[in-house]
Amino acid sequence: MKPANSILSGFGTTVFEVMTRLAVDHKTINLGQGFPDEDGPDSIKAMVTQATKEGPNQYPPMLGIPELRQAVAAHNNRFYNMDVDWKSQVMVSSGATESLAASILALIEPGDEAVLFEPLYDSYVPMLRRAGANVKFVRLHPPDWTLPQKELETAFTKNTKLILLNSPMNPTGKVFNKNELELISDLVNRYDTYAICDEVYEHLIFDDVKHIPLISMPGMTDRTVRIGSAGKTFSMTSWKVGYLTAAPKLMSLIAKAHQFLVFTTPSNLQRAVAHGLNNEEDWYTNLAVELQTKRNMLEGGLTEIGFDVLPTAATYFMNADFRPLGFEGNDVDFCRHVTVEAGVTVLPVSALYSTPDVDHLVRFCFCKKFDILEGAFDRLRNFFARRRPA
Ligand SMILES: Cc1ncc(COP(=O)(O)O)c(C=O)c1O
């Protein structure tokens, strides 16, 4: 048969799938997978049932039901003081992933350049390349992940169409600060480009750090797409309800891609998410408080075992350098090793770079129940105690 599209078929099986399979085979405690093991608020589950019973269960409006679009606009206003017209500036999508895909498809012409920070979330590059973009990577270096100004400036050229910014950032746990956002918005304006902002972790922030949406920076309103996810905000990752906010012209372009991708998103879930955004603010702001305690617990536990832990200010991911434990091998070897021998699965951070040369870090996911985290510590503590020479 004729070969399929070479860009997507070239990606092969991801290390995430490999590790997940290994975790299942070895019945491990899986701290690799990036999703919570407890569901979000009961009231929104009840609303799904109510909305399904009440109906109609037919195609809802293409841009999303008014109730949810109004709730997203009001949420933008409450948290970031943004003045958003729900009719022309808000669109509901099937997860943040679809908002990202629709934004990329709406903006990229073959040959355009797109600037990305790495390490990065894995859906960006396949989608950008499939749309025909040349991707320029700007690397944030561990342990502090500061933004390299010169490299970022060099990455922008007259061919740059967009920058894709993920803040708060998976996997680094970095929240881009005002100075960094000023630098980015200055370049976006200077080179007349767009910014797609993946802000799915906007509410999972610790230590009173403030998230500033790039869209709220001077000159950015017309050029920026701000993307959120009910999956992350309400710990309901299977629901795949996302929402984006953009200027009317930009939003109507993205809506064209959305129209032909999925057209719409289940109406019962939309009603439930609207209810959540309007009524469950305490729930999702307290989630960050609980996650901060888990973050502290993980940091303490891993440090005690002998990892060199990198600070994380947001998300539910923590990175740790395993070299102080005396392990010889790269991060993929380490992940296989602790999965098979210690019964705990984590993820190799090299998989989140374009080239796997940063290979001494592993990513722990800490949105798990306290006793699961304790269990993982016990296993790792015992395992590394046994490995240590007497
Ligand atoms: C940075 C980032 N963006 C987007 C997503 C996907 O969001 P959704 O499930 O709403 O499509 C994830 C999920 O892990 C993520 O980490």
Coordinates of C-alpha atoms and ligand atoms in Angstrom, one line a residue:
M1 CA 0.0 0.0 0.0
K2 CA 1.1 3.6 -0.5
P3 CA 2.8 5.0 2.6
A4 CA 0.6 7.1 5.0
N5 CA 1.5 10.6 5.9
S6 CA 5.2 10.6 6.8
I7 CA 5.1 13.3 9.5
L8 CA 2.6 11.5 11.8
S9 CA 3.7 8.0 11.0
G10 CA 7.3 9.1 11.7
F11 CA 6.5 9.7 15.4
G12 CA 6.2 6.1 16.4
T13 CA 5.3 4.8 19.8
T14 CA 6.0 7.3 22.5
V15 CA 8.0 6.6 25.6
F16 CA 4.8 7.4 27.6
E17 CA 3.1 4.5 26.1
V18 CA 6.1 2.2 26.6
M19 CA 6.3 3.2 30.3
T20 CA 2.6 2.9 30.8
R21 CA 2.6 -0.6 29.4
L22 CA 5.6 -1.5 31.6
A23 CA 3.9 0.0 34.6
V24 CA 0.8 -2.2 34.0
D25 CA 2.9 -5.3 33.4
H26 CA 4.8 -4.8 36.7
K27 CA 1.8 -3.5 38.7
T28 CA 3.7 -0.4 39.8
I29 CA 2.7 2.8 41.5
N30 CA 2.5 5.0 38.4
L31 CA 3.7 8.6 39.0
G32 CA 4.4 9.0 35.4
Q33 CA 0.8 9.6 34.2
G34 CA -0.3 13.2 34.3
F35 CA -3.8 12.9 35.7
P36 CA -5.3 13.0 39.2
D37 CA -6.6 9.9 40.9
E38 CA -9.6 11.7 42.5
D39 CA -12.4 13.3 40.5
G40 CA -13.5 16.9 40.8
P41 CA -16.6 18.3 42.5
D42 CA -19.8 16.2 42.9
S43 CA -22.0 19.1 41.9
I44 CA -20.7 19.1 38.3
K45 CA -21.1 15.3 38.0
A46 CA -24.7 15.8 39.1
M47 CA -25.1 18.5 36.5
V48 CA -24.0 16.1 33.7
T49 CA -26.8 13.7 34.8
Q50 CA -29.3 16.5 35.1
A51 CA -28.4 18.0 31.7
T52 CA -28.5 14.6 30.0
K53 CA -32.0 13.9 31.5
E54 CA -33.3 17.3 30.6
G55 CA -31.8 17.3 27.1
P56 CA -31.7 18.2 24.3
N57 CA -28.9 15.8 23.6
Q58 CA -28.5 17.1 20.0
Y59 CA -25.7 19.1 18.4
P60 CA -25.2 22.2 20.5
P61 CA -24.1 25.6 18.9
M62 CA -20.8 25.3 17.1
L63 CA -19.1 27.9 19.3
G64 CA -20.4 26.3 22.5
I65 CA -23.5 26.8 24.6
P66 CA -24.1 30.4 25.7
E67 CA -24.1 29.4 29.4
L68 CA -20.5 28.1 29.2
R69 CA -19.2 30.9 27.0
Q70 CA -20.7 33.5 29.4
A71 CA -19.1 31.6 32.3
V72 CA -15.7 31.6 30.6
A73 CA -16.0 35.4 29.9
A74 CA -17.0 36.0 33.6
H75 CA -14.1 33.9 34.8
N76 CA -11.6 35.9 32.7
N77 CA -13.0 39.0 34.2
R78 CA -13.0 37.8 37.8
F79 CA -9.4 36.4 37.7
Y80 CA -7.6 38.7 35.2
N81 CA -9.8 41.7 35.0
M82 CA -10.3 41.1 31.3
D83 CA -13.2 42.6 29.4
V84 CA -14.4 39.8 27.1
D85 CA -17.5 39.7 24.9
W86 CA -18.7 36.1 25.2
K87 CA -20.4 36.2 21.8
S88 CA -17.5 37.1 19.7
Q89 CA -14.5 36.2 21.8
V90 CA -15.1 32.8 23.5
M91 CA -15.2 29.4 21.9
V92 CA -15.6 25.9 23.5
S93 CA -13.6 23.0 22.2
S94 CA -13.1 19.3 22.8
G95 CA -10.3 19.7 25.3
A96 CA -7.5 22.2 25.2
T97 CA -5.9 19.9 22.7
E98 CA -8.5 20.7 20.1
S99 CA -8.2 24.5 20.8
L100 CA -4.5 24.1 20.2
A101 CA -5.0 22.1 17.0
A102 CA -7.7 24.5 15.7
S103 CA -5.5 27.6 16.4
I104 CA -2.5 26.0 14.7
L105 CA -4.5 25.0 11.6
A106 CA -6.1 28.4 11.4
L107 CA -2.8 30.3 11.5
I108 CA 0.0 28.2 10.0
E109 CA 0.7 28.3 6.2
P110 CA 3.3 25.8 5.0
G111 CA 6.8 27.2 5.5
D112 CA 5.8 29.5 8.4
E113 CA 8.1 29.4 11.5
A114 CA 6.8 28.7 15.0
V115 CA 8.8 29.3 18.2
L116 CA 8.5 26.9 21.0
F117 CA 10.1 26.5 24.4
E118 CA 11.4 23.1 25.4
P119 CA 11.1 20.8 27.3
L120 CA 7.5 20.8 26.1
Y121 CA 4.1 19.1 26.1
D122 CA 4.0 16.4 23.4
S123 CA 1.1 17.4 21.1
Y124 CA 2.6 20.7 19.9
V125 CA 5.3 19.6 17.5
P126 CA 3.3 16.9 15.6
M127 CA 0.4 19.3 15.0
L128 CA 2.6 22.2 14.0
R129 CA 4.7 20.1 11.6
R130 CA 1.6 18.5 10.1
A131 CA 0.3 22.0 9.4
G132 CA 3.6 22.7 7.6
A133 CA 5.4 24.8 10.2
N134 CA 9.2 24.9 10.7
V135 CA 9.6 24.7 14.4
K136 CA 12.3 26.7 16.2
F137 CA 13.1 25.5 19.7
V138 CA 14.3 27.8 22.5
R139 CA 15.6 25.7 25.3
L140 CA 15.0 26.5 29.0
H141 CA 17.8 25.0 31.0
P142 CA 17.5 23.1 34.3
P143 CA 17.7 23.6 37.1
D144 CA 16.2 27.2 37.1
W145 CA 14.5 27.2 33.6
T146 CA 15.2 30.9 33.1
L147 CA 14.4 32.3 29.7
P148 CA 17.5 32.8 27.5
Q149 CA 16.8 36.3 26.1
K150 CA 19.4 36.2 23.3
E151 CA 18.3 32.8 22.0
L152 CA 14.7 33.9 22.0
E153 CA 15.5 37.0 20.1
T154 CA 17.5 35.0 17.5
A155 CA 14.6 32.5 17.1
F156 CA 12.3 35.2 15.8
T157 CA 12.7 36.1 12.1
K158 CA 10.5 37.7 9.5
N159 CA 9.0 34.3 8.8
T160 CA 7.8 33.7 12.3
K161 CA 4.1 33.2 12.4
L162 CA 3.6 32.4 16.0
I163 CA 5.0 31.5 19.4
L164 CA 3.4 28.8 21.4
L165 CA 3.7 29.6 25.1
N166 CA 2.7 27.2 27.9
S167 CA 2.6 28.9 31.2
P168 CA 2.3 27.5 33.9
M169 CA 4.5 25.0 32.1
N170 CA 4.5 21.2 31.8
P171 CA 6.9 19.6 32.7
T172 CA 9.0 22.4 34.3
G173 CA 6.4 23.8 36.7
K174 CA 7.6 27.2 35.6
V175 CA 5.3 30.3 35.7
F176 CA 6.6 32.9 33.3
N177 CA 7.1 36.2 35.1
K178 CA 6.1 39.7 34.0
N179 CA 9.6 40.6 32.7
E180 CA 9.7 37.4 30.6
L181 CA 6.2 38.1 29.3
E182 CA 7.2 41.6 28.4
L183 CA 10.1 40.3 26.4
I184 CA 7.8 37.8 24.6
S185 CA 5.1 40.4 23.9
D186 CA 7.7 42.9 22.6
L187 CA 9.0 40.3 20.1
V188 CA 5.5 39.2 19.1
N189 CA 4.6 42.8 18.4
R190 CA 7.9 43.7 16.7
Y191 CA 7.7 40.7 14.4
D192 CA 4.0 41.0 13.8
T193 CA 3.2 37.4 14.9
Y194 CA 0.6 35.6 17.0
A195 CA 0.8 33.9 20.3
I196 CA -1.0 30.7 21.2
C197 CA -1.1 30.4 25.0
D198 CA -1.7 27.1 26.6
E199 CA -2.8 28.0 30.1
V200 CA -4.4 24.8 31.2
Y201 CA -2.6 24.9 34.6
E202 CA -3.7 28.5 35.3
H203 CA -5.3 27.5 38.7
L204 CA -2.6 25.0 39.8
I205 CA -0.1 27.5 41.2
F206 CA 1.7 27.6 44.5
D207 CA 3.3 30.0 47.0
D208 CA 1.2 33.0 46.0
V209 CA 2.9 33.1 42.6
K210 CA 0.6 35.0 40.1
H211 CA -0.2 33.8 36.7
I212 CA -0.4 36.6 34.1
P213 CA -2.1 35.7 30.8
L214 CA 0.0 37.0 27.9
I215 CA -3.2 38.2 26.3
S216 CA -3.5 40.8 29.1
M217 CA -0.1 42.4 28.2
P218 CA 0.0 45.7 26.3
G219 CA -0.5 45.2 22.5
M220 CA -1.4 41.5 22.8
T221 CA -5.2 41.5 22.8
D222 CA -5.6 41.1 19.0
R223 CA -2.7 38.6 18.6
T224 CA -3.2 36.1 21.4
V225 CA -5.2 33.0 21.9
R226 CA -5.7 32.1 25.6
I227 CA -6.6 28.4 26.1
G228 CA -8.0 26.8 29.3
S229 CA -9.1 23.3 30.2
A230 CA -11.9 22.0 32.4
G231 CA -10.1 18.7 32.6
K232 CA -7.3 20.4 34.6
T233 CA -9.3 23.0 36.5
F234 CA -11.8 20.4 37.7
S235 CA -9.7 17.2 37.7
M236 CA -12.0 15.7 35.1
T237 CA -9.4 14.9 32.4
S238 CA -11.7 12.5 30.6
W239 CA -14.3 15.1 29.9
K240 CA -12.1 16.9 27.3
V241 CA -13.8 20.3 27.5
G242 CA -11.6 23.2 26.7
Y243 CA -12.2 26.9 26.0
L244 CA -10.4 29.6 24.2
T245 CA -10.5 33.4 24.4
A246 CA -9.3 35.6 21.5
A247 CA -10.1 38.8 19.7
P248 CA -13.2 38.5 17.5
K249 CA -11.3 38.3 14.1
L250 CA -8.9 35.7 15.4
M251 CA -11.6 33.7 17.1
S252 CA -13.7 33.5 14.0
L253 CA -10.7 32.2 12.0
I254 CA -10.1 29.5 14.6
A255 CA -13.8 28.7 14.7
K256 CA -13.5 27.7 11.0
A257 CA -11.0 25.0 11.9
H258 CA -13.0 23.9 14.9
Q259 CA -16.1 23.6 12.6
F260 CA -14.4 21.1 10.4
L261 CA -12.5 19.2 13.2
V262 CA -15.2 18.3 15.7
F263 CA -17.9 21.0 15.1
T264 CA -19.0 20.8 18.7
T265 CA -18.5 19.4 22.2
P266 CA -21.1 17.3 24.3
S267 CA -23.7 19.7 25.6
N268 CA -24.2 18.0 29.0
L269 CA -20.5 18.4 29.8
Q270 CA -20.6 22.0 28.7
R271 CA -23.5 22.7 31.1
A272 CA -21.6 21.0 33.9
V273 CA -18.4 23.0 33.3
A274 CA -20.4 26.2 33.2
H275 CA -21.9 25.3 36.6
G276 CA -18.4 24.5 37.9
L277 CA -16.9 27.8 36.7
N278 CA -19.7 29.8 38.2
N279 CA -20.2 27.9 41.5
E280 CA -17.1 25.8 42.3
E281 CA -14.4 28.5 42.6
D282 CA -13.6 27.4 46.2
W283 CA -13.1 23.8 44.9
Y284 CA -10.6 24.7 42.2
T285 CA -8.7 27.3 44.3
N286 CA -8.4 24.8 47.2
L287 CA -7.1 22.2 44.8
A288 CA -3.9 24.2 44.5
V289 CA -3.7 24.3 48.3
E290 CA -3.8 20.6 48.5
L291 CA -1.4 20.1 45.6
Q292 CA 1.0 22.5 47.3
T293 CA 1.0 20.2 50.4
K294 CA 1.7 17.2 48.1
R295 CA 4.4 19.2 46.3
N296 CA 6.1 19.8 49.6
M297 CA 5.7 16.2 50.7
L298 CA 7.2 15.0 47.4
E299 CA 10.1 17.4 47.5
G300 CA 10.9 16.4 51.1
G301 CA 10.6 12.6 50.4
L302 CA 12.7 12.7 47.2
T303 CA 15.4 14.8 48.8
E304 CA 15.6 12.4 51.7
I305 CA 16.0 9.5 49.3
G306 CA 18.9 11.4 47.7
F307 CA 17.4 12.9 44.5
D308 CA 18.3 16.5 43.6
V309 CA 14.9 18.0 43.4
L310 CA 14.2 21.0 41.1
P311 CA 11.8 23.6 42.4
T312 CA 8.2 23.6 40.9
A313 CA 5.9 26.6 41.3
A314 CA 2.9 25.2 39.5
T315 CA 1.2 22.3 37.7
Y316 CA 1.3 18.8 39.2
F317 CA 4.8 17.9 38.0
M318 CA 8.1 17.8 39.7
N319 CA 11.5 17.1 38.1
A320 CA 14.4 15.4 39.9
D321 CA 18.0 14.7 39.0
F322 CA 18.8 11.1 39.8
R323 CA 22.6 11.3 39.4
P324 CA 23.3 11.9 43.1
L325 CA 21.9 8.4 43.7
G326 CA 24.9 6.9 41.8
F327 CA 22.7 5.5 38.9
E328 CA 24.8 5.0 35.8
G329 CA 22.6 5.3 32.7
N330 CA 20.3 7.8 31.2
D331 CA 16.8 8.8 32.2
V332 CA 15.0 6.2 30.1
D333 CA 17.2 3.5 31.7
F334 CA 16.5 5.0 35.1
C335 CA 12.7 4.9 34.5
R336 CA 12.8 1.3 33.3
H337 CA 15.0 0.4 36.2
V338 CA 12.8 1.8 39.0
T339 CA 9.6 0.6 37.2
V340 CA 10.9 -3.0 37.1
E341 CA 13.0 -3.1 40.2
A342 CA 11.4 -0.7 42.7
G343 CA 7.7 -0.8 41.5
V344 CA 7.4 3.0 40.8
T345 CA 7.0 4.5 37.4
V346 CA 8.2 8.0 36.5
L347 CA 8.8 9.7 33.1
P348 CA 12.1 10.5 31.4
V349 CA 12.2 14.2 30.7
S350 CA 14.4 13.7 27.6
A351 CA 11.2 12.6 25.9
L352 CA 10.0 16.2 26.1
Y353 CA 12.9 17.6 24.2
S354 CA 13.4 17.7 20.4
T355 CA 16.7 15.9 20.9
P356 CA 17.2 13.7 23.9
D357 CA 20.4 15.1 25.2
V358 CA 19.1 16.4 28.6
D359 CA 18.9 12.9 30.0
H360 CA 19.4 13.2 33.8
L361 CA 15.9 14.2 34.9
V362 CA 12.8 12.3 35.6
R363 CA 9.3 13.7 36.1
F364 CA 7.1 12.8 39.0
C365 CA 3.4 13.5 38.9
F366 CA 2.0 14.4 42.4
C367 CA -1.7 14.8 41.9
K368 CA -2.2 11.4 43.6
K369 CA -3.8 10.4 46.9
F370 CA -1.5 11.0 50.0
D371 CA -1.3 7.2 50.6
I372 CA -0.2 6.5 47.0
L373 CA 2.6 9.1 47.3
E374 CA 3.6 7.6 50.7
G375 CA 3.6 4.1 49.1
A376 CA 5.9 5.4 46.3
F377 CA 8.3 6.9 48.8
D378 CA 8.4 3.7 50.8
R379 CA 9.2 1.6 47.7
L380 CA 11.9 4.1 46.5
R381 CA 13.4 4.5 49.9
N382 CA 13.7 0.8 50.5
F383 CA 15.0 0.2 47.0
F384 CA 17.7 2.8 47.2
A385 CA 18.7 1.9 50.7
R386 CA 19.3 -1.7 49.5
R387 CA 21.4 -0.4 46.5
R388 CA 23.6 1.7 48.7
P389 CA 26.9 0.1 49.7
A390 CA 27.0 -0.8 53.4
Ligands
LIG1 C1 0.4 21.6 28.8 C2 -0.8 20.8 28.4 N1 -1.7 21.3 27.5 C3 -2.8 20.6 27.2 C4 -3.1 19.4 27.8 C5 -4.4 18.7 27.3 O1 -5.5 19.3 27.8 P1 -7.0 18.7 27.4 O2 -7.1 17.4 28.1 O3 -8.0 19.7 27.9 O4 -7.0 18.5 26.0 C6 -2.3 18.9 28.7 C7 -2.6 17.6 29.3 O5 -1.7 17.0 30.0 C8 -1.1 19.6 29.1 O6 -0.2 19.1 30.0

